[in-house]
Coordinates of N, CA and C in Angstrom, one line a residue:
M972 N 84.7 -25.1 15.2 CA 83.5 -25.2 14.5 C 82.6 -26.3 15.0
A973 N 81.3 -26.2 14.9 CA 80.4 -27.1 15.4 C 79.4 -27.5 14.3
E974 N 78.6 -28.5 14.7 CA 77.5 -28.9 13.8 C 76.2 -29.2 14.6
L975 N 75.1 -29.1 13.9 CA 73.8 -29.4 14.6 C 73.1 -30.4 13.7
M976 N 72.2 -31.1 14.3 CA 71.3 -32.1 13.6 C 69.9 -31.9 14.1
R977 N 69.0 -31.9 13.1 CA 67.6 -31.8 13.4 C 66.9 -32.8 12.5
E978 N 65.8 -33.4 13.0 CA 65.0 -34.3 12.2 C 63.5 -34.0 12.4
V979 N 62.7 -34.3 11.4 CA 61.3 -34.3 11.4 C 60.7 -35.4 10.6
V980 N 59.6 -36.0 11.0 CA 59.0 -37.0 10.2 C 57.8 -36.4 9.5
V981 N 57.8 -36.6 8.2 CA 56.9 -36.0 7.3 C 55.9 -37.0 6.7
D982 N 54.7 -36.7 6.7 CA 53.7 -37.6 6.1 C 53.6 -37.5 4.6
A983 N 54.7 -37.9 4.0 CA 54.9 -37.9 2.5 C 56.1 -38.8 2.2
S984 N 56.2 -39.2 0.9 CA 57.3 -40.0 0.5 C 58.5 -39.2 0.1
P985 N 59.7 -39.8 0.1 CA 60.9 -39.0 -0.3 C 60.7 -38.4 -1.7
A986 N 60.0 -39.1 -2.6 CA 59.8 -38.5 -4.0 C 58.9 -37.3 -3.9
T987 N 58.0 -37.2 -3.0 CA 57.1 -36.0 -2.8 C 57.9 -34.9 -2.2
I988 N 58.7 -35.2 -1.2 CA 59.5 -34.1 -0.5 C 60.6 -33.6 -1.3
F989 N 61.3 -34.4 -2.1 CA 62.5 -33.9 -2.7 C 62.4 -32.7 -3.5
P990 N 61.3 -32.5 -4.3 CA 61.2 -31.3 -5.1 C 61.1 -30.0 -4.2
F991 N 60.6 -30.1 -3.0 CA 60.6 -29.0 -2.1 C 62.0 -28.5 -1.7
L992 N 63.0 -29.3 -2.0 CA 64.4 -29.0 -1.7 C 65.1 -28.4 -2.9
T993 N 64.5 -28.6 -4.1 CA 65.2 -28.3 -5.4 C 64.5 -27.4 -6.3
D994 N 63.1 -27.3 -6.2 CA 62.3 -26.5 -7.1 C 62.0 -25.2 -6.4
P995 N 62.5 -24.1 -7.0 CA 62.3 -22.8 -6.3 C 60.8 -22.5 -5.9
A996 N 59.9 -22.8 -6.7 CA 58.5 -22.5 -6.4 C 58.0 -23.3 -5.2
L997 N 58.4 -24.6 -5.1 CA 58.1 -25.4 -3.9 C 58.9 -25.0 -2.7
H998 N 60.1 -24.7 -2.9 CA 61.0 -24.2 -1.8 C 60.4 -23.1 -1.0
L999 N 59.8 -22.2 -1.8 CA 59.2 -21.0 -1.2 C 57.9 -21.3 -0.3
Q1000 N 57.4 -22.5 -0.5 CA 56.2 -22.9 0.3 C 56.7 -23.2 1.8
W1001 N 58.0 -23.3 2.0 CA 58.4 -23.6 3.4 C 59.5 -22.7 3.9
M1002 N 60.3 -22.1 2.9 CA 61.4 -21.3 3.3 C 61.8 -20.3 2.2
G1003 N 61.7 -19.0 2.6 CA 62.2 -17.9 1.7 C 61.0 -17.2 1.0
T1004 N 61.4 -16.0 0.6 CA 60.4 -15.2 -0.2 C 60.9 -15.1 -1.7
E1005 N 62.1 -15.4 -1.9 CA 62.7 -15.5 -3.3 C 63.7 -16.7 -3.2
A1006 N 63.8 -17.4 -4.3 CA 64.7 -18.5 -4.4 C 65.2 -18.7 -5.8
E1007 N 66.6 -18.8 -5.9 CA 67.2 -19.2 -7.1 C 68.0 -20.4 -6.8
L1008 N 67.6 -21.6 -7.4 CA 68.2 -22.9 -7.1 C 68.6 -23.5 -8.4
D1009 N 69.8 -24.0 -8.5 CA 70.3 -24.7 -9.6 C 70.8 -26.1 -9.1
P1010 N 69.9 -27.0 -8.8 CA 70.2 -28.2 -8.1 C 71.1 -29.3 -8.8
Q1011 N 72.4 -28.9 -8.9 CA 73.4 -29.8 -9.5 C 74.7 -29.5 -8.9
A1012 N 75.6 -30.4 -8.8 CA 76.9 -30.1 -8.2 C 77.5 -28.8 -8.9
G1013 N 77.8 -27.8 -8.0 CA 78.4 -26.6 -8.5 C 77.3 -25.5 -8.8
G1014 N 76.0 -25.9 -8.8 CA 74.9 -25.0 -9.1 C 74.6 -24.1 -7.9
G1015 N 74.1 -22.9 -8.2 CA 73.9 -22.0 -7.1 C 72.7 -22.3 -6.2
Y1016 N 72.8 -21.8 -5.0 CA 71.8 -21.9 -4.0 C 71.6 -20.5 -3.4
R1017 N 70.5 -19.8 -3.6 CA 70.3 -18.5 -3.1 C 68.8 -18.4 -2.7
V1018 N 68.6 -18.1 -1.4 CA 67.2 -18.0 -0.8 C 67.2 -16.8 0.0
L1019 N 66.2 -15.9 -0.2 CA 66.0 -14.7 0.6 C 65.1 -15.1 1.7
V1020 N 65.6 -15.3 2.9 CA 64.9 -15.7 4.1 C 64.2 -14.6 4.7
R1021 N 62.9 -14.8 5.0 CA 62.0 -13.8 5.6 C 62.0 -12.5 4.9
G1022 N 62.3 -12.5 3.6 CA 62.2 -11.3 2.8 C 63.4 -10.3 3.0
R1023 N 64.4 -10.7 3.8 CA 65.5 -9.7 4.0 C 66.9 -10.3 4.3
H1024 N 67.0 -11.6 4.4 CA 68.3 -12.2 4.8 C 68.7 -13.2 3.7
P1025 N 69.7 -12.8 2.8 CA 70.1 -13.7 1.7 C 71.0 -14.8 2.2
G1026 N 70.5 -16.1 2.1 CA 71.2 -17.2 2.4 C 71.8 -17.7 1.1
V1027 N 73.2 -17.8 1.0 CA 73.8 -18.1 -0.3 C 74.9 -19.2 -0.2
G1028 N 74.9 -20.0 -1.2 CA 75.9 -21.1 -1.3 C 75.8 -21.7 -2.6
E1029 N 76.3 -23.0 -2.7 CA 76.2 -23.8 -3.9 C 75.9 -25.2 -3.6
F1030 N 75.2 -25.9 -4.5 CA 75.0 -27.3 -4.3 C 76.3 -28.1 -4.5
M1031 N 76.5 -29.0 -3.6 CA 77.7 -29.9 -3.7 C 77.3 -31.3 -4.2
E1032 N 76.1 -31.7 -3.8 CA 75.7 -33.1 -4.1 C 74.1 -33.1 -4.2
V1033 N 73.6 -33.7 -5.2 CA 72.2 -33.8 -5.4 C 71.9 -35.3 -5.8
V1034 N 71.2 -36.0 -5.0 CA 70.8 -37.4 -5.2 C 69.3 -37.5 -5.2
P1035 N 68.7 -37.6 -6.4 CA 67.2 -37.5 -6.4 C 66.5 -38.4 -5.4
D1036 N 65.5 -37.8 -4.8 CA 64.7 -38.5 -3.8 C 65.4 -39.0 -2.6
T1037 N 66.7 -38.6 -2.4 CA 67.5 -39.1 -1.3 C 68.2 -38.0 -0.5
K1038 N 68.9 -37.1 -1.2 CA 69.8 -36.2 -0.4 C 70.2 -35.0 -1.3
V1039 N 70.3 -33.9 -0.6 CA 71.0 -32.7 -1.1 C 72.0 -32.2 -0.1
V1040 N 73.1 -31.7 -0.6 CA 74.2 -31.1 0.2 C 74.5 -29.8 -0.5
F1041 N 74.5 -28.7 0.3 CA 74.9 -27.4 -0.2 C 75.7 -26.6 0.8
T1042 N 76.5 -25.7 0.3 CA 77.2 -24.8 1.2 C 76.1 -23.7 1.5
F1043 N 76.4 -23.0 2.6 CA 75.4 -22.0 3.1 C 76.1 -21.0 4.0
G1044 N 75.6 -19.8 3.9 CA 76.0 -18.7 4.7 C 75.2 -17.5 4.4
W1045 N 75.4 -16.4 5.0 CA 74.6 -15.2 4.9 C 75.4 -14.1 4.1
D1046 N 74.8 -13.6 3.0 CA 75.4 -12.6 2.2 C 75.0 -11.2 2.7
E1047 N 75.6 -11.0 3.9 CA 75.4 -9.7 4.6 C 76.7 -9.2 5.1
L1048 N 76.9 -7.9 5.0 CA 78.2 -7.3 5.4 C 78.6 -7.6 6.8
D1049 N 79.8 -8.2 7.0 CA 80.4 -8.5 8.3 C 79.6 -9.6 9.0
H1050 N 78.8 -10.4 8.4 CA 78.1 -11.4 9.1 C 79.2 -12.5 9.5
P1051 N 79.1 -13.1 10.7 CA 80.1 -14.0 11.1 C 80.0 -15.4 10.4
I1052 N 78.9 -15.6 9.7 CA 78.8 -16.8 8.9 C 78.6 -16.4 7.4
P1053 N 79.7 -16.1 6.7 CA 79.6 -15.6 5.3 C 79.1 -16.6 4.3
A1054 N 78.6 -16.1 3.2 CA 78.0 -16.9 2.2 C 78.9 -18.1 1.9
G1055 N 78.3 -19.3 1.8 CA 79.1 -20.5 1.4 C 80.0 -21.0 2.4
S1056 N 80.1 -20.5 3.6 CA 81.1 -20.9 4.6 C 80.7 -22.2 5.4
T1057 N 79.5 -22.6 5.4 CA 79.1 -23.8 6.1 C 78.5 -24.8 5.2
E1058 N 78.1 -26.0 5.7 CA 77.6 -27.1 4.8 C 76.3 -27.6 5.4
V1059 N 75.3 -27.7 4.6 CA 74.0 -28.3 5.0 C 73.7 -29.5 4.2
E1060 N 73.4 -30.6 4.9 CA 73.1 -31.9 4.3 C 71.7 -32.3 4.7
I1061 N 70.8 -32.5 3.8 CA 69.4 -32.9 4.0 C 69.2 -34.2 3.4
T1062 N 68.9 -35.2 4.3 CA 68.7 -36.6 3.8 C 67.3 -37.0 4.0
L1063 N 66.7 -37.7 3.1 CA 65.4 -38.2 3.1 C 65.4 -39.7 3.4
I1064 N 64.9 -40.2 4.5 CA 65.0 -41.6 4.9 C 63.6 -42.1 5.0
P1065 N 63.3 -43.1 4.1 CA 61.9 -43.7 4.2 C 61.7 -44.3 5.6
D1066 N 60.5 -44.1 6.1 CA 60.1 -44.5 7.4 C 58.6 -45.0 7.3
G1067 N 58.4 -46.3 6.9 CA 57.1 -46.8 6.6 C 56.5 -46.0 5.4
D1068 N 55.3 -45.4 5.6 CA 54.7 -44.6 4.6 C 55.0 -43.1 4.8
K1069 N 55.9 -42.8 5.7 CA 56.4 -41.5 5.9 C 57.8 -41.3 5.6
T1070 N 58.4 -40.2 5.8 CA 59.8 -39.9 5.6 C 60.4 -39.2 6.7
R1071 N 61.6 -39.6 7.2 CA 62.3 -38.9 8.2 C 63.3 -38.0 7.4
V1072 N 63.1 -36.7 7.7 CA 64.0 -35.7 7.0 C 65.1 -35.3 8.1
R1073 N 66.3 -35.6 7.7 CA 67.4 -35.3 8.6 C 68.3 -34.2 8.1
L1074 N 68.4 -33.1 8.8 CA 69.2 -32.0 8.4 C 70.4 -31.9 9.3
V1075 N 71.6 -31.9 8.7 CA 72.9 -31.7 9.5 C 73.5 -30.4 8.9
H1076 N 73.8 -29.5 9.8 CA 74.5 -28.2 9.4 C 75.8 -28.2 10.1
R1077 N 76.9 -28.2 9.2 CA 78.3 -28.4 9.7 C 79.0 -27.1 9.5
G1078 N 80.0 -26.9 10.3 CA 80.9 -25.7 10.2 C 80.4 -24.4 10.8
L1079 N 79.5 -24.5 11.7 CA 78.9 -23.3 12.4 C 79.9 -22.9 13.5
P1080 N 80.0 -21.6 13.7 CA 80.7 -21.1 14.9 C 79.9 -21.7 16.1
D1081 N 80.7 -22.0 17.2 CA 80.0 -22.6 18.4 C 78.9 -21.7 18.9
D1082 N 79.0 -20.4 18.9 CA 78.0 -19.6 19.4 C 76.8 -19.4 18.5
A1083 N 76.8 -20.0 17.3 CA 75.7 -19.9 16.4 C 74.8 -21.2 16.4
V1084 N 75.2 -22.2 17.1 CA 74.5 -23.5 17.1 C 73.1 -23.4 17.6
S1085 N 72.9 -22.7 18.7 CA 71.6 -22.7 19.4 C 70.6 -21.9 18.5
D1086 N 71.0 -20.8 17.9 CA 70.1 -20.0 17.1 C 69.8 -20.8 15.8
H1087 N 70.7 -21.5 15.2 CA 70.5 -22.2 14.0 C 69.7 -23.5 14.2
T1088 N 69.9 -24.1 15.4 CA 69.0 -25.2 15.8 C 67.6 -24.8 15.8
S1089 N 67.3 -23.7 16.5 CA 65.9 -23.2 16.5 C 65.4 -22.8 15.2
G1090 N 66.2 -22.2 14.4 CA 65.8 -21.8 13.0 C 65.5 -22.9 12.1
W1091 N 66.4 -23.9 12.1 CA 66.2 -25.1 11.2 C 65.0 -25.9 11.7
G1092 N 64.8 -26.0 13.1 CA 63.6 -26.6 13.6 C 62.3 -26.0 13.1
H1093 N 62.3 -24.6 13.1 CA 61.2 -23.9 12.6 C 60.9 -24.2 11.1
Y1094 N 62.0 -24.2 10.3 CA 61.8 -24.5 8.8 C 61.5 -25.9 8.5
L1095 N 62.1 -26.9 9.3 CA 61.7 -28.3 9.0 C 60.2 -28.5 9.4
D1096 N 59.7 -27.9 10.4 CA 58.3 -28.0 10.7 C 57.5 -27.4 9.6
R1097 N 57.9 -26.3 9.0 CA 57.2 -25.7 7.9 C 57.3 -26.7 6.6
L1098 N 58.4 -27.3 6.4 CA 58.6 -28.3 5.3 C 57.6 -29.4 5.5
A1099 N 57.5 -29.9 6.8 CA 56.6 -31.0 7.0 C 55.1 -30.7 6.7
V1100 N 54.7 -29.4 7.0 CA 53.4 -29.0 6.6 C 53.2 -28.9 5.1
A1101 N 54.1 -28.2 4.5 CA 54.0 -28.0 3.0 C 54.1 -29.3 2.2
A1102 N 55.1 -30.1 2.6 CA 55.3 -31.4 1.8 C 54.1 -32.4 2.0
S1103 N 53.4 -32.3 3.1 CA 52.3 -33.2 3.3 C 51.0 -32.6 2.8
G1104 N 51.1 -31.5 2.0 CA 49.9 -30.9 1.4 C 49.2 -29.8 2.1
G1105 N 49.8 -29.3 3.2 CA 49.2 -28.2 4.0 C 49.8 -26.9 3.5
Y1106 N 49.4 -25.8 4.2 CA 49.8 -24.5 3.9 C 50.6 -23.9 5.1
A1107 N 51.9 -23.7 5.0 CA 52.7 -23.2 6.1 C 52.7 -21.7 6.3
G1108 N 52.0 -21.0 5.4 CA 51.9 -19.6 5.5 C 53.2 -18.9 5.0
P1109 N 53.2 -17.6 4.9 CA 54.4 -16.8 4.4 C 55.6 -16.9 5.3
D1110 N 56.8 -16.8 4.8 CA 58.0 -16.9 5.5 C 58.2 -15.5 6.1
E1111 N 57.8 -15.3 7.4 CA 57.9 -14.0 8.0 C 58.9 -14.0 9.1
E1112 N 59.3 -12.8 9.5 CA 60.3 -12.6 10.6 C 59.9 -13.4 11.8
M1113 N 60.8 -14.2 12.4 CA 60.4 -15.0 13.6 C 61.3 -14.6 14.8
G1114 N 62.4 -13.8 14.5 CA 63.3 -13.5 15.6 C 64.1 -12.3 15.3
S1115 N 65.2 -12.2 15.9 CA 66.0 -11.0 15.9 C 67.0 -10.9 14.7
G1116 N 67.2 -12.0 14.0 CA 68.2 -11.9 12.9 C 68.3 -13.1 12.1
P1117 N 69.2 -13.1 11.1 CA 69.3 -14.2 10.1 C 69.8 -15.5 10.8
E1118 N 70.4 -15.4 12.0 CA 70.9 -16.6 12.6 C 69.8 -17.4 13.1
D1119 N 68.5 -16.9 13.0 CA 67.4 -17.7 13.4 C 67.0 -18.8 12.3
G1120 N 67.6 -18.6 11.1 CA 67.2 -19.5 10.0 C 68.2 -20.4 9.6

């Protein structure tokens, strides 16, 4: 199993960005067309990515304005990354008047790292737009399958 790490610097404070990770309405501004989030240890994480790929897991750790950790996988028949089978950690690191958002995705099959690196890069860029007050647009299909996200 492998892991990937992506970072983006966002023109917003950790306190401004954090709700985009935990509030379903704000989450949809950067990722998903439907979201059910219960941001507490053991709470559910379910986001319908691009209107057709259910990403499912549960929150493992939630530290306000600092970090969220959740399990993640795809709730799709015979998908090689099943629901809850990997771990995503998103950390908010103050960087002057901005915030460095660091995402680490652990437990991926080796052959899924490239697609997920691209997908998370896409979504972190959308998070940077939304959390800094912009409009990222709808979460539309960007590639060939759920491994893009």
